[in-house]
Tab-separated table of C-alpha atoms and ligand atoms in Angstrom:
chain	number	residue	atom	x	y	z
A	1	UNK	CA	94.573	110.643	126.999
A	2	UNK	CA	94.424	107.421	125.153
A	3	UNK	CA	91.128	105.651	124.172
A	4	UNK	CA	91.294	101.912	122.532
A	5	UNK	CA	94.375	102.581	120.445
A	6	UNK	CA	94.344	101.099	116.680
A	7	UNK	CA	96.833	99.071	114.774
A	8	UNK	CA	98.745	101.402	112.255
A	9	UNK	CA	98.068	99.897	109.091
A	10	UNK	CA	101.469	100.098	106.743
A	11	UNK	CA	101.857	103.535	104.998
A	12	UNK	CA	104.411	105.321	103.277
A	13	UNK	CA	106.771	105.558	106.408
A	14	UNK	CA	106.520	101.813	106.905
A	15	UNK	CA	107.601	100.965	103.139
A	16	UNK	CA	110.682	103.669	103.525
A	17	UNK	CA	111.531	102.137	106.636
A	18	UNK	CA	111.450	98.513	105.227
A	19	UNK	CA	113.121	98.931	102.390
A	20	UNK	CA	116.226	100.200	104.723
A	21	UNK	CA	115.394	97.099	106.887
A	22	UNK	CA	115.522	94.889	104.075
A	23	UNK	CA	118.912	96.348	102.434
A	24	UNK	CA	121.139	96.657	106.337
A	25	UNK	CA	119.781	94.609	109.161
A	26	UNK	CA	121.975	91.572	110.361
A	27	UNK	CA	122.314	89.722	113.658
A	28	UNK	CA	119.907	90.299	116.483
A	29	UNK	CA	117.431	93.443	115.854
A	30	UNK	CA	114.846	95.311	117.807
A	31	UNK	CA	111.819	96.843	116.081
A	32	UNK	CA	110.751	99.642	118.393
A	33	UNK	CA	107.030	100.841	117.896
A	34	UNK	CA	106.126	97.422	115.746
A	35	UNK	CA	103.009	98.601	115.172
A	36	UNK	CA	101.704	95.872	112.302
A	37	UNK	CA	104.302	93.578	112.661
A	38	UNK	CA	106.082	95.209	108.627
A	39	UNK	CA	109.700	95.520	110.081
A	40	UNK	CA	110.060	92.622	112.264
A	41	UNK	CA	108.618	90.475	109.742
A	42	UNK	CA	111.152	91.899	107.575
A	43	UNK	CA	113.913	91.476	109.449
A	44	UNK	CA	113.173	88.342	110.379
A	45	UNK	CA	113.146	87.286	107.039
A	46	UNK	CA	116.374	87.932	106.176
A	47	UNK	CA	118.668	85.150	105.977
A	48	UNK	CA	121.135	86.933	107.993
A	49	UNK	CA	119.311	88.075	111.008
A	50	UNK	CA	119.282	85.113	114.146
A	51	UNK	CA	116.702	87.074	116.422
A	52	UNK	CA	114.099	89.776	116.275
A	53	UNK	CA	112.631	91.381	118.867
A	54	UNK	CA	109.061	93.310	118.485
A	55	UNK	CA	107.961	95.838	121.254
A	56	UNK	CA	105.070	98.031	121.566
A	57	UNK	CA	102.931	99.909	124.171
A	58	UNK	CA	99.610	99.043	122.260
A	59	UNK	CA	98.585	95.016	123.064
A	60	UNK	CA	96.666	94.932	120.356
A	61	UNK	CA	99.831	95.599	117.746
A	62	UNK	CA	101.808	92.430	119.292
A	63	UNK	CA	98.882	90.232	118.443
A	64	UNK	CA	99.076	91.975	115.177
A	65	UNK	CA	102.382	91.266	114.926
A	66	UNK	CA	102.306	87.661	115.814
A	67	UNK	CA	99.687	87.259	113.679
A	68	UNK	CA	102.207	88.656	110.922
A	69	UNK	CA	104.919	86.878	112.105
A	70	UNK	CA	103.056	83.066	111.688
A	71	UNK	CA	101.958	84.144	108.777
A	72	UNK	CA	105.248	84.667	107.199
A	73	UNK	CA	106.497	81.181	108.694
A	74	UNK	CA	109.316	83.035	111.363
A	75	UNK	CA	108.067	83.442	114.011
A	76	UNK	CA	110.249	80.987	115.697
A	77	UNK	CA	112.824	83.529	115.263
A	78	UNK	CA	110.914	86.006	116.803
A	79	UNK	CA	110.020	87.552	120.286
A	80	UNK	CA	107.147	89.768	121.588
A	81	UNK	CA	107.159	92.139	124.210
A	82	UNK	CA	104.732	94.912	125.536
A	83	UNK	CA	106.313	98.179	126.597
A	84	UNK	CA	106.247	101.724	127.009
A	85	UNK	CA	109.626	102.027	124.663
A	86	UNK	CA	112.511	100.163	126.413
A	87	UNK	CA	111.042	100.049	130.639
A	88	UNK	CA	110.415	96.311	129.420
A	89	UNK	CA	113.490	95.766	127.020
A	90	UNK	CA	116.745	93.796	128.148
A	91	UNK	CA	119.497	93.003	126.016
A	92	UNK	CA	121.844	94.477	123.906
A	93	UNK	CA	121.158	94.317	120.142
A	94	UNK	CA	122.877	94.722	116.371
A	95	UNK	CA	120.723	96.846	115.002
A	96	UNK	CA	117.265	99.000	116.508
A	97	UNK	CA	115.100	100.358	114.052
A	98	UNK	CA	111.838	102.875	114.598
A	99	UNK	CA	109.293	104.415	112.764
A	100	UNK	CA	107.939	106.072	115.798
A	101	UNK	CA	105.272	109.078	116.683
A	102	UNK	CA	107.104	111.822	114.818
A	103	UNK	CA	104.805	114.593	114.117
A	104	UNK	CA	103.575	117.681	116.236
A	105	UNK	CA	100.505	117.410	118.183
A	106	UNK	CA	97.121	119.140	116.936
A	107	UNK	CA	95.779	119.055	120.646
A	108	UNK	CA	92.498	116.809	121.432
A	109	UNK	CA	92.918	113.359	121.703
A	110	UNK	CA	96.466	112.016	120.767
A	111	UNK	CA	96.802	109.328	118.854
A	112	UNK	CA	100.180	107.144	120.058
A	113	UNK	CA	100.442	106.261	116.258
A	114	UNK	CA	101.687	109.308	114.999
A	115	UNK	CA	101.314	112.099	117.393
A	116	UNK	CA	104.788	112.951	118.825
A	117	UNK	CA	104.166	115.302	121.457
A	118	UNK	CA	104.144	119.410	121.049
A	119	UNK	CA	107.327	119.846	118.287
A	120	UNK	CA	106.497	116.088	117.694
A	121	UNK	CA	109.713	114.711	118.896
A	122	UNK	CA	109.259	113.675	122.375
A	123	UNK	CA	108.959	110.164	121.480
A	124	UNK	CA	112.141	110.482	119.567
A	125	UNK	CA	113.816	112.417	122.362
A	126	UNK	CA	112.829	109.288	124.976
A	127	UNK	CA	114.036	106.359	122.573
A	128	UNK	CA	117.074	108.232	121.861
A	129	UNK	CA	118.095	108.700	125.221
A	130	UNK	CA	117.797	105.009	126.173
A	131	UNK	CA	118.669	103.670	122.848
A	132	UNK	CA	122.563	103.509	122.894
A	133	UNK	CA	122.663	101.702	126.009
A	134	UNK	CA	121.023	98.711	124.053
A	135	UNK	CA	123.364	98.822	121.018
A	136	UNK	CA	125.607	96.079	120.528
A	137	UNK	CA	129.515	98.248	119.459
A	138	UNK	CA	129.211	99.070	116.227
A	139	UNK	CA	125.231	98.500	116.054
A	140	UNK	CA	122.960	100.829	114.111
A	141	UNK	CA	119.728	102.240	114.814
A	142	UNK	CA	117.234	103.394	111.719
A	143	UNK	CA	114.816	106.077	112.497
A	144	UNK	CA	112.292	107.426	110.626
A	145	UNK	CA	111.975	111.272	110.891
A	146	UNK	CA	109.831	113.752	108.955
A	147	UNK	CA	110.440	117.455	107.938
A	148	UNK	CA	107.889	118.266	110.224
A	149	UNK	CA	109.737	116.884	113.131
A	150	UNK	CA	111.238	119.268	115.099
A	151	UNK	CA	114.656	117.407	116.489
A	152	UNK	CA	118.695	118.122	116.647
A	153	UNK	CA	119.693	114.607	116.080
A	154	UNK	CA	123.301	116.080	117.278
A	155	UNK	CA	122.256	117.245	120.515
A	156	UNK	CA	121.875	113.238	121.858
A	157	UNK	CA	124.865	111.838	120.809
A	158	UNK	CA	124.376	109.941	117.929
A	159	UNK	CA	126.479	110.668	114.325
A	160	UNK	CA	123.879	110.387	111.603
A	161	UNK	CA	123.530	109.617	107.823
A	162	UNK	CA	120.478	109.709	105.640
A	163	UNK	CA	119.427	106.256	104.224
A	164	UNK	CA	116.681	106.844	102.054
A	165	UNK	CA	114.147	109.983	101.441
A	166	UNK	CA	110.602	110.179	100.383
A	167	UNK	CA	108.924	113.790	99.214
A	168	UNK	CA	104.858	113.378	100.267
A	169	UNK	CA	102.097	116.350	99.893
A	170	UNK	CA	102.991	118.661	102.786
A	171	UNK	CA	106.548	116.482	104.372
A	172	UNK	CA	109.482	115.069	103.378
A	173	UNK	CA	110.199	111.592	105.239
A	174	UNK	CA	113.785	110.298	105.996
A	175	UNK	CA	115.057	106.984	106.782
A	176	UNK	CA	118.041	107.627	109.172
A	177	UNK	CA	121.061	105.368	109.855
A	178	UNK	CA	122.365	106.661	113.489
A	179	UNK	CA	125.197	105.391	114.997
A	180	UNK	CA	127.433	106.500	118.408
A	181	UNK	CA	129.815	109.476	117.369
B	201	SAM	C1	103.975	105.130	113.051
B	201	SAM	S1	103.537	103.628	113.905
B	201	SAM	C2	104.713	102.502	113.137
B	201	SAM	C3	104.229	101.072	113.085
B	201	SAM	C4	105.152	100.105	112.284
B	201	SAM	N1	106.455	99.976	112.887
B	201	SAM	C5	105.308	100.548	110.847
B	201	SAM	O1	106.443	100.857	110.422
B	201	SAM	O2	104.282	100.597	110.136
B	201	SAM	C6	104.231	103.939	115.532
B	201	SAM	C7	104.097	102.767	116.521
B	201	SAM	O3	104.778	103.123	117.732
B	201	SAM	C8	104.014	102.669	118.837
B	201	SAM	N2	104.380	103.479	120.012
B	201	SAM	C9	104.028	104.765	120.279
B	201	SAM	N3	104.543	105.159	121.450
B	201	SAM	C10	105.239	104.102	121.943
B	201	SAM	C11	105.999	103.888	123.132
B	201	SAM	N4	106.121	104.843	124.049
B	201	SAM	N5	106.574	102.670	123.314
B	201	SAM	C12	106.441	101.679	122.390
B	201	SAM	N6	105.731	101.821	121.253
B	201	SAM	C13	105.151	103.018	121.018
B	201	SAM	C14	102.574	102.841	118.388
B	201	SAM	O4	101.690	102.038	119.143
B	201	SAM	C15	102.666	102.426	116.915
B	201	SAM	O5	102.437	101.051	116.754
């Protein structure tokens, strides 16, 4: 059950995933899970991305983003969409990237902003599944992923290489480049 959902405010995930953003996005790019607006933002402002596209299933996190997105001054390069991952997403793009819910659940209340079902990858498992139908040949998805993730990345598909890696307290986070094997 889901109450009134908050906007995830940047964290260590979001920087890891944004510095991979900043370093390998080109051409049209999805930001799955935009949360704050960070990636999209960042994409956008990269001289070598045309179009960004910013989804999530929380309202409130598009206005965020847009809110983000004038701020920065590119917006016009940008567009918004509300969705529960890709029900709502046409189009075919370079690159996808996600931070997404990725650990286990602790029961209760779940939070969409982190909690990632029982091994905490069935938000991972979902995106995954639709995800290569919306890459462009040769497009890229990043992904973050923790330690604490329980996933076989090999299992959908998808040849993988690790980007960048950060050690926290009780995880290790990954930045992952997938791609179709
Ligand atoms: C860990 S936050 C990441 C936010 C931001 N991208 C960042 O890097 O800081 C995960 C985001 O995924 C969104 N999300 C969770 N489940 C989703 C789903 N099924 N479809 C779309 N977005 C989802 C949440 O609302 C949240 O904004």
């Amino acid at each position: 059950m889901y109450g009134m959902e908050p906007v995830y405010l940047p964290s260590e995930d979001s920087y890891l995933l944004s510095k991979c953003v900043e370093r390998l996005v080109k051409g049209i790019v999805l930001d799955m899970g935009t949360g704050s607006g960070i990636q999209a933002v960042t994409a956008a402002m990269q001289p070598e991305v045309s179009h960004v596209l910013a989804v999530d299933i929380n309202p409130l996190a598009i206005e965020a983003a847009k809110w983000r997105a004038r701020d920065a001054g590119v917006i016009d390069k940008m567009e918004f969409v509300v969705s529960d991952l890709f029900d709502d997403v046409e189009g075919v793009f370079d690159w996808i990237v996600f931070n997404p819910p990725y650990l286990p659940s602790e029961g209760g209340l779940q939070d969409r902003t982190w909690d990632g079902g029982q091994g905490g990858a069935d938000v991972i498992v979902r995106f995954l599944d639709d995800a290569m139908t919306h890459l462009r040949p040769g497009g890229s998805i990043l992904l973050i992923v923790s330690s604490e993730t329980g996933i076989e990345l090999e299992k959908y598909g998808y040849k993988w290489e690790v980007e960048e890696e950060a050690p926290l307290f009780f995880e290790t986070l990954y930045c992952l480049k997938l791609s179709s094997s």
